[in-house]
Amino acid sequence: MSGPLALIEDAPADGGRVVALRGEIDVGSTPALREWLGRASEGGSRSLVVDLRNVDFMAVSGLYVLCDEQARMARNHARLSIVCSSGRMLQLFEVCRLIDVLHIVPHRSALDGECWGREDDRRAARLEAWLERYSAGVSGAGPVPPSVS
């Protein structure tokens, strides 16, 4: 059963914090998501794990919040790792061409705990390009990707 977005855990992880969420991420809940991520990452200066395994629905607006936070964190070489194993959610990341842009793992035990590395630099460059394309889409130059529920 889906419901409003809820923060169900905000706990320290190795080298960062874990924010576990439950419910639905939609336009109405993205301001809370943005606030929770900003607080947990200490304004983008600390690595952060976002556990989406109990999220039933995510609109594209939620993806933009994740991407914005990762872009802010990348300036400080802090990594946003996303725990996601739902086929539908992974399909949303794939359709929006974010699979190789964000650090997505199927479960927490797959987190490597490594410091910022070359692959993170590559993901950050791809994210910057993705955000530029999104900006063009918002201004009318292209379509906004769909939601997956």
PDB file of N, CA, C and O in Angstrom, residues 6-12 18-21 51 108:
ATOM      1  N   ALA A   6       7.643   9.214   3.559  1.00  0.00           N
ATOM      2  CA  ALA A   6       8.059   9.249   4.959  1.00  0.00           C
ATOM      3  C   ALA A   6       9.544   8.940   5.053  1.00  0.00           C
ATOM      4  O   ALA A   6      10.059   8.082   4.338  1.00  0.00           O
ATOM      5  N   LEU A   7      10.211   9.646   5.926  1.00  0.00           N
ATOM      6  CA  LEU A   7      11.607   9.369   6.256  1.00  0.00           C
ATOM      7  C   LEU A   7      11.564   8.301   7.333  1.00  0.00           C
ATOM      8  O   LEU A   7      11.059   8.547   8.429  1.00  0.00           O
ATOM      9  N   ILE A   8      12.045   7.087   7.015  1.00  0.00           N
ATOM     10  CA  ILE A   8      11.958   6.016   7.996  1.00  0.00           C
ATOM     11  C   ILE A   8      13.289   5.737   8.677  1.00  0.00           C
ATOM     12  O   ILE A   8      13.346   5.008   9.639  1.00  0.00           O
ATOM     13  N   GLU A   9      14.355   6.334   8.175  1.00  0.00           N
ATOM     14  CA  GLU A   9      15.655   6.163   8.803  1.00  0.00           C
ATOM     15  C   GLU A   9      16.555   7.300   8.361  1.00  0.00           C
ATOM     16  O   GLU A   9      16.566   7.686   7.210  1.00  0.00           O
ATOM     17  N   ASP A  10      17.291   7.804   9.283  1.00  0.00           N
ATOM     18  CA  ASP A  10      18.304   8.813   8.994  1.00  0.00           C
ATOM     19  C   ASP A  10      19.461   8.468   9.916  1.00  0.00           C
ATOM     20  O   ASP A  10      19.551   8.967  11.024  1.00  0.00           O
ATOM     21  N   ALA A  11      20.286   7.527   9.469  1.00  0.00           N
ATOM     22  CA  ALA A  11      21.320   6.977  10.331  1.00  0.00           C
ATOM     23  C   ALA A  11      22.695   7.101   9.699  1.00  0.00           C
ATOM     24  O   ALA A  11      22.819   7.112   8.482  1.00  0.00           O
ATOM     25  N   PRO A  12      23.717   7.168  10.518  1.00  0.00           N
ATOM     26  CA  PRO A  12      25.081   7.202   9.981  1.00  0.00           C
ATOM     27  C   PRO A  12      25.403   5.919   9.217  1.00  0.00           C
ATOM     28  O   PRO A  12      24.947   4.848   9.570  1.00  0.00           O
ATOM     29  N   VAL A  18      22.714   7.468   5.898  1.00  0.00           N
ATOM     30  CA  VAL A  18      21.691   6.733   5.164  1.00  0.00           C
ATOM     31  C   VAL A  18      20.351   7.418   5.401  1.00  0.00           C
ATOM     32  O   VAL A  18      19.986   7.676   6.544  1.00  0.00           O
ATOM     33  N   VAL A  19      19.665   7.711   4.320  1.00  0.00           N
ATOM     34  CA  VAL A  19      18.300   8.223   4.384  1.00  0.00           C
ATOM     35  C   VAL A  19      17.431   7.170   3.707  1.00  0.00           C
ATOM     36  O   VAL A  19      17.546   6.955   2.505  1.00  0.00           O
ATOM     37  N   ALA A  20      16.617   6.472   4.497  1.00  0.00           N
ATOM     38  CA  ALA A  20      15.712   5.459   3.951  1.00  0.00           C
ATOM     39  C   ALA A  20      14.315   6.060   3.884  1.00  0.00           C
ATOM     40  O   ALA A  20      13.865   6.701   4.832  1.00  0.00           O
ATOM     41  N   LEU A  21      13.678   5.851   2.750  1.00  0.00           N
ATOM     42  CA  LEU A  21      12.369   6.465   2.499  1.00  0.00           C
ATOM     43  C   LEU A  21      11.304   5.407   2.270  1.00  0.00           C
ATOM     44  O   LEU A  21      11.612   4.287   1.846  1.00  0.00           O
ATOM     45  N   ASP A  51      18.122   5.164   0.408  1.00  0.00           N
ATOM     46  CA  ASP A  51      17.544   3.833   0.250  1.00  0.00           C
ATOM     47  C   ASP A  51      16.104   3.980  -0.235  1.00  0.00           C
ATOM     48  O   ASP A  51      15.234   4.459   0.485  1.00  0.00           O
ATOM     49  N   ARG A 108      22.269  -2.458   0.293  1.00  0.00           N
ATOM     50  CA  ARG A 108      23.291  -1.732   1.046  1.00  0.00           C
ATOM     51  C   ARG A 108      24.617  -2.468   1.120  1.00  0.00           C
ATOM     52  O   ARG A 108      25.670  -1.834   1.141  1.00  0.00           O
TER      53      ARG A 108
END
